[in-house]
Amino acid sequence: MLPPPPPVLLILGTDAAGKDYVAEFLIRHWHAAGYAVEKRAGQFSAAAVDDRSSSERKGRWGRFQEQVFLNLFPLLRPLLPVVARRLLARDRRRFRPSVVPLVVVSHTALRLLALVLGQRREGVDALTRRPALERALRAARPPGTTVVALDVAPATRRRRIAARIRSGAVDPFDRYMVADPQRAEHIEACLVALATRYLNATVIANNDLDEASLEAALTQAIRSAAS
């Protein structure tokens, strides 16, 4: 049985890692146990969101923005670590505790940073030359935050994105990740390394776990963070 929800739970993962599924799994179980839980997306200080998946919330305008960003990414890349640092600092500054536990799905600044670092051979080790960014990463978690990083196998990612393509729910970042499997793995490795090195995250291999296995993995992660 799942433990009570922590004050804040951040679920990280790349495209097709299953972030929304895991969030809804937790919220459904906690609601059934009598706990009120709020869901946010993209940052700790975001407004509450409904139960739709991130892809459903994007719409055509959101997908257009993603495609424009990816088209400009080679030009923007040198500036993005500074942008990520400022986003992290602003999010932490604006965060206010909620009256109910929070489940935060993804974090834009962390995903942006993983995307940049995923283009570099040294990956997260490149941050040793950016002490201000490292300080912002270490300060990013509000007190009492539990962080879970979802890791998926390349075959799982390809299969899930293929299903999204068939259903019409695919977005530009999905296509970017599936276009180059080696690059996608490096981006995911960078996100997991950011989460574990700076946010004390627990990693869950979310490769089509059944409900019992997912519940057991999440229970262990939440209890480990609380101990």
mmCIF file of C-alpha atoms in Angstrom:
data_model
loop_
_atom_site.group_PDB
_atom_site.id
_atom_site.type_symbol
_atom_site.label_atom_id
_atom_site.label_comp_id
_atom_site.label_asym_id
_atom_site.label_seq_id
_atom_site.Cartn_x
_atom_site.Cartn_y
_atom_site.Cartn_z
ATOM 1 C CA MET A 1 0.000 0.000 0.000
ATOM 2 C CA LEU A 2 1.294 3.450 -0.882
ATOM 3 C CA PRO A 3 2.443 5.660 1.993
ATOM 4 C CA PRO A 4 0.750 9.055 2.489
ATOM 5 C CA PRO A 5 1.734 11.680 -0.112
ATOM 6 C CA PRO A 6 4.850 13.715 0.698
ATOM 7 C CA PRO A 7 4.501 17.523 0.835
ATOM 8 C CA VAL A 8 5.883 17.772 -2.718
ATOM 9 C CA LEU A 9 6.601 15.014 -5.219
ATOM 10 C CA LEU A 10 8.438 15.851 -8.451
ATOM 11 C CA ILE A 11 8.231 13.286 -11.269
ATOM 12 C CA LEU A 12 10.953 13.683 -13.889
ATOM 13 C CA GLY A 13 11.475 11.925 -17.192
ATOM 14 C CA THR A 14 12.002 12.490 -20.888
ATOM 15 C CA ASP A 15 9.286 12.148 -23.526
ATOM 16 C CA ALA A 16 7.481 8.785 -23.316
ATOM 17 C CA ALA A 17 8.892 8.049 -19.857
ATOM 18 C CA GLY A 18 5.364 7.788 -18.445
ATOM 19 C CA LYS A 19 5.324 10.870 -16.208
ATOM 20 C CA ASP A 20 1.616 11.615 -16.552
ATOM 21 C CA TYR A 21 0.675 7.962 -16.159
ATOM 22 C CA VAL A 22 2.651 7.675 -12.933
ATOM 23 C CA ALA A 23 1.220 10.947 -11.619
ATOM 24 C CA GLU A 24 -2.346 9.855 -12.311
ATOM 25 C CA PHE A 25 -1.671 6.434 -10.801
ATOM 26 C CA LEU A 26 -0.508 8.074 -7.573
ATOM 27 C CA ILE A 27 -3.257 10.690 -7.452
ATOM 28 C CA ARG A 28 -5.952 8.087 -8.083
ATOM 29 C CA HIS A 29 -4.690 5.874 -5.265
ATOM 30 C CA TRP A 30 -4.246 8.765 -2.847
ATOM 31 C CA HIS A 31 -7.716 10.120 -3.598
ATOM 32 C CA ALA A 32 -9.148 6.649 -2.956
ATOM 33 C CA ALA A 33 -7.348 6.636 0.401
ATOM 34 C CA GLY A 34 -8.913 9.998 1.306
ATOM 35 C CA TYR A 35 -6.020 12.365 0.576
ATOM 36 C CA ALA A 36 -6.487 15.617 -1.324
ATOM 37 C CA VAL A 37 -3.663 16.135 -3.837
ATOM 38 C CA GLU A 38 -2.915 18.966 -6.257
ATOM 39 C CA LYS A 39 -1.251 18.414 -9.636
ATOM 40 C CA ARG A 40 1.069 20.923 -11.261
ATOM 41 C CA ALA A 41 3.147 20.743 -14.428
ATOM 42 C CA GLY A 42 6.474 22.168 -15.546
ATOM 43 C CA GLN A 43 7.643 23.840 -12.345
ATOM 44 C CA PHE A 44 7.077 23.876 -8.597
ATOM 45 C CA SER A 45 5.415 27.291 -8.692
ATOM 46 C CA ALA A 46 3.012 26.486 -11.542
ATOM 47 C CA ALA A 47 -0.753 26.773 -11.221
ATOM 48 C CA ALA A 48 -2.795 23.643 -10.652
ATOM 49 C CA VAL A 49 -3.686 21.658 -13.782
ATOM 50 C CA ASP A 50 -6.457 19.220 -14.649
ATOM 51 C CA ASP A 51 -6.156 15.496 -15.279
ATOM 52 C CA ARG A 52 -5.321 15.717 -18.983
ATOM 53 C CA SER A 53 -1.911 14.470 -20.102
ATOM 54 C CA SER A 54 0.791 16.947 -21.040
ATOM 55 C CA SER A 55 0.301 16.143 -24.745
ATOM 56 C CA GLU A 56 -3.426 16.826 -24.507
ATOM 57 C CA ARG A 57 -2.811 20.172 -22.809
ATOM 58 C CA LYS A 58 -0.362 21.396 -25.451
ATOM 59 C CA GLY A 59 -2.733 21.692 -28.385
ATOM 60 C CA ARG A 60 -1.692 22.996 -31.789
ATOM 61 C CA TRP A 61 -0.188 26.205 -30.436
ATOM 62 C CA GLY A 62 1.989 24.344 -27.964
ATOM 63 C CA ARG A 63 3.217 21.949 -30.636
ATOM 64 C CA PHE A 64 3.986 24.877 -32.939
ATOM 65 C CA GLN A 65 6.056 26.526 -30.189
ATOM 66 C CA GLU A 66 7.964 23.295 -29.610
ATOM 67 C CA GLN A 67 8.789 22.981 -33.304
ATOM 68 C CA VAL A 68 9.984 26.581 -33.500
ATOM 69 C CA PHE A 69 12.204 26.009 -30.466
ATOM 70 C CA LEU A 70 13.733 22.866 -31.965
ATOM 71 C CA ASN A 71 14.347 24.658 -35.264
ATOM 72 C CA LEU A 72 16.186 27.443 -33.411
ATOM 73 C CA PHE A 73 17.889 25.135 -30.905
ATOM 74 C CA PRO A 74 21.327 25.124 -32.606
ATOM 75 C CA LEU A 75 21.410 28.937 -32.393
ATOM 76 C CA LEU A 76 19.981 29.142 -28.879
ATOM 77 C CA ARG A 77 22.065 26.372 -27.316
ATOM 78 C CA PRO A 78 24.938 28.567 -25.993
ATOM 79 C CA LEU A 79 22.403 30.741 -24.119
ATOM 80 C CA LEU A 80 20.265 27.993 -22.655
ATOM 81 C CA PRO A 81 22.326 27.145 -19.536
ATOM 82 C CA VAL A 82 21.900 30.758 -18.383
ATOM 83 C CA VAL A 83 18.193 30.587 -19.220
ATOM 84 C CA ALA A 84 17.871 27.355 -17.234
ATOM 85 C CA ARG A 85 19.634 28.871 -14.231
ATOM 86 C CA ARG A 86 17.303 31.859 -14.230
ATOM 87 C CA LEU A 87 14.236 29.650 -14.606
ATOM 88 C CA LEU A 88 15.347 27.533 -11.658
ATOM 89 C CA ALA A 89 15.958 30.572 -9.486
ATOM 90 C CA ARG A 90 12.652 32.203 -10.451
ATOM 91 C CA ASP A 91 10.703 29.015 -9.791
ATOM 92 C CA ARG A 92 12.246 28.572 -6.364
ATOM 93 C CA ARG A 93 11.626 32.229 -5.508
ATOM 94 C CA ARG A 94 7.976 32.104 -6.580
ATOM 95 C CA PHE A 95 7.115 28.790 -4.957
ATOM 96 C CA ARG A 96 4.643 28.924 -2.087
ATOM 97 C CA PRO A 97 3.664 25.818 -0.108
ATOM 98 C CA SER A 98 0.212 24.446 -0.822
ATOM 99 C CA VAL A 99 -2.410 23.524 1.757
ATOM 100 C CA VAL A 100 -2.471 20.005 0.220
ATOM 101 C CA PRO A 101 0.356 17.783 -1.070
ATOM 102 C CA LEU A 102 1.638 18.543 -4.552
ATOM 103 C CA VAL A 103 2.478 16.238 -7.418
ATOM 104 C CA VAL A 104 4.605 18.150 -9.933
ATOM 105 C CA VAL A 105 4.946 16.546 -13.355
ATOM 106 C CA SER A 106 8.201 17.408 -15.108
ATOM 107 C CA HIS A 107 10.338 20.520 -14.731
ATOM 108 C CA THR A 108 10.953 22.669 -17.796
ATOM 109 C CA ALA A 109 14.297 24.090 -16.675
ATOM 110 C CA LEU A 110 15.721 20.657 -15.856
ATOM 111 C CA ARG A 111 14.533 19.180 -19.134
ATOM 112 C CA LEU A 112 15.986 22.155 -21.003
ATOM 113 C CA LEU A 113 19.320 21.658 -19.288
ATOM 114 C CA ALA A 114 19.306 17.921 -20.014
ATOM 115 C CA LEU A 115 18.609 18.690 -23.676
ATOM 116 C CA VAL A 116 21.646 20.979 -23.827
ATOM 117 C CA LEU A 117 23.960 18.654 -21.896
ATOM 118 C CA GLY A 118 22.799 15.721 -23.978
ATOM 119 C CA GLN A 119 24.553 17.256 -26.992
ATOM 120 C CA ARG A 120 27.909 17.231 -25.171
ATOM 121 C CA ARG A 121 30.126 14.201 -24.686
ATOM 122 C CA GLU A 122 30.919 15.059 -21.063
ATOM 123 C CA GLY A 123 27.241 15.431 -20.198
ATOM 124 C CA VAL A 124 26.502 16.630 -16.667
ATOM 125 C CA ASP A 125 30.210 16.821 -15.855
ATOM 126 C CA ALA A 126 30.278 20.006 -17.958
ATOM 127 C CA LEU A 127 28.499 21.767 -15.068
ATOM 128 C CA THR A 128 31.666 21.755 -12.965
ATOM 129 C CA ARG A 129 32.627 24.836 -14.967
ATOM 130 C CA ARG A 130 29.329 26.557 -14.054
ATOM 131 C CA PRO A 131 29.258 26.942 -10.262
ATOM 132 C CA ALA A 132 26.330 29.386 -10.327
ATOM 133 C CA LEU A 133 24.222 26.870 -12.200
ATOM 134 C CA GLU A 134 25.224 24.102 -9.798
ATOM 135 C CA ARG A 135 24.151 26.275 -6.868
ATOM 136 C CA ALA A 136 20.796 26.923 -8.534
ATOM 137 C CA LEU A 137 20.306 23.187 -9.063
ATOM 138 C CA ARG A 138 21.081 22.350 -5.440
ATOM 139 C CA ALA A 139 18.643 25.034 -4.265
ATOM 140 C CA ALA A 140 15.871 24.051 -6.696
ATOM 141 C CA ARG A 141 14.032 21.632 -4.399
ATOM 142 C CA PRO A 142 11.579 23.106 -1.889
ATOM 143 C CA PRO A 143 11.928 21.574 1.604
ATOM 144 C CA GLY A 144 10.237 18.221 1.925
ATOM 145 C CA THR A 145 10.377 17.445 -1.789
ATOM 146 C CA THR A 146 10.655 13.858 -2.984
ATOM 147 C CA VAL A 147 12.024 13.426 -6.505
ATOM 148 C CA VAL A 148 11.454 10.409 -8.734
ATOM 149 C CA ALA A 149 13.264 10.090 -12.072
ATOM 150 C CA LEU A 150 11.753 7.690 -14.604
ATOM 151 C CA ASP A 151 14.176 5.834 -16.848
ATOM 152 C CA VAL A 152 13.008 3.810 -19.854
ATOM 153 C CA ALA A 153 14.726 1.474 -22.282
ATOM 154 C CA PRO A 154 15.169 2.650 -25.899
ATOM 155 C CA ALA A 155 12.760 -0.007 -27.165
ATOM 156 C CA THR A 156 10.104 1.134 -24.695
ATOM 157 C CA ARG A 157 10.480 4.756 -25.808
ATOM 158 C CA ARG A 158 10.236 3.835 -29.480
ATOM 159 C CA ARG A 159 7.143 1.702 -28.898
ATOM 160 C CA ARG A 160 5.344 4.379 -26.887
ATOM 161 C CA ILE A 161 6.120 7.131 -29.384
ATOM 162 C CA ALA A 162 5.018 4.885 -32.256
ATOM 163 C CA ALA A 163 1.696 4.465 -30.448
ATOM 164 C CA ARG A 164 1.421 8.248 -30.094
ATOM 165 C CA ILE A 165 2.070 8.684 -33.805
ATOM 166 C CA ARG A 166 -0.710 6.226 -34.623
ATOM 167 C CA SER A 167 -3.129 7.973 -32.265
ATOM 168 C CA GLY A 168 -2.231 11.487 -33.475
ATOM 169 C CA ALA A 169 -0.937 12.538 -30.041
ATOM 170 C CA VAL A 170 2.728 12.834 -31.042
ATOM 171 C CA ASP A 171 4.520 16.167 -30.534
ATOM 172 C CA PRO A 172 7.784 17.598 -31.939
ATOM 173 C CA PHE A 173 9.846 16.574 -28.904
ATOM 174 C CA ASP A 174 8.622 12.977 -29.284
ATOM 175 C CA ARG A 175 9.830 12.998 -32.888
ATOM 176 C CA TYR A 176 13.129 14.593 -31.865
ATOM 177 C CA MET A 177 13.769 11.852 -29.308
ATOM 178 C CA VAL A 178 12.862 8.970 -31.613
ATOM 179 C CA ALA A 179 14.842 10.358 -34.579
ATOM 180 C CA ASP A 180 18.208 9.603 -32.965
ATOM 181 C CA PRO A 181 18.090 6.824 -30.315
ATOM 182 C CA GLN A 182 21.684 7.364 -29.174
ATOM 183 C CA ARG A 183 21.086 11.091 -28.661
ATOM 184 C CA ALA A 184 17.843 10.332 -26.843
ATOM 185 C CA GLU A 185 19.622 7.973 -24.465
ATOM 186 C CA HIS A 186 22.275 10.568 -23.704
ATOM 187 C CA ILE A 187 19.648 13.243 -23.019
ATOM 188 C CA GLU A 188 17.807 10.858 -20.698
ATOM 189 C CA ALA A 189 21.068 9.916 -18.956
ATOM 190 C CA CYS A 190 21.770 13.615 -18.381
ATOM 191 C CA LEU A 191 18.317 14.205 -16.902
ATOM 192 C CA VAL A 192 18.693 11.228 -14.574
ATOM 193 C CA ALA A 193 22.183 12.407 -13.572
ATOM 194 C CA LEU A 194 20.885 15.918 -12.839
ATOM 195 C CA ALA A 195 18.091 14.452 -10.724
ATOM 196 C CA THR A 196 20.297 12.104 -8.718
ATOM 197 C CA ARG A 197 23.338 14.352 -8.341
ATOM 198 C CA TYR A 198 21.587 17.583 -7.396
ATOM 199 C CA LEU A 199 18.038 16.641 -6.292
ATOM 200 C CA ASN A 200 18.634 13.351 -4.453
ATOM 201 C CA ALA A 201 16.222 11.564 -6.764
ATOM 202 C CA THR A 202 15.300 7.895 -6.774
ATOM 203 C CA VAL A 203 15.398 6.271 -10.215
ATOM 204 C CA ILE A 204 12.615 3.937 -11.350
ATOM 205 C CA ALA A 205 12.963 1.863 -14.511
ATOM 206 C CA ASN A 206 9.452 2.425 -15.884
ATOM 207 C CA ASN A 207 9.424 -0.205 -18.602
ATOM 208 C CA ASP A 208 5.771 -1.272 -18.714
ATOM 209 C CA LEU A 209 5.546 -2.154 -15.033
ATOM 210 C CA ASP A 210 2.296 -3.711 -13.939
ATOM 211 C CA GLU A 211 0.361 -1.834 -11.255
ATOM 212 C CA ALA A 212 1.701 -3.941 -8.379
ATOM 213 C CA SER A 213 5.321 -3.463 -9.472
ATOM 214 C CA LEU A 214 4.827 0.267 -10.026
ATOM 215 C CA GLU A 215 3.204 0.657 -6.619
ATOM 216 C CA ALA A 216 6.077 -1.221 -4.970
ATOM 217 C CA ALA A 217 8.711 0.906 -6.734
ATOM 218 C CA LEU A 218 6.943 4.161 -5.828
ATOM 219 C CA THR A 219 6.421 3.053 -2.226
ATOM 220 C CA GLN A 220 10.122 2.337 -1.857
ATOM 221 C CA ALA A 221 11.073 5.678 -3.424
ATOM 222 C CA ILE A 222 8.755 7.707 -1.177
ATOM 223 C CA ARG A 223 9.772 5.867 1.980
ATOM 224 C CA SER A 224 13.472 6.173 1.152
ATOM 225 C CA ALA A 225 13.139 9.933 0.703
ATOM 226 C CA ALA A 226 11.317 10.252 4.026
ATOM 227 C CA SER A 227 13.881 8.260 6.013
#
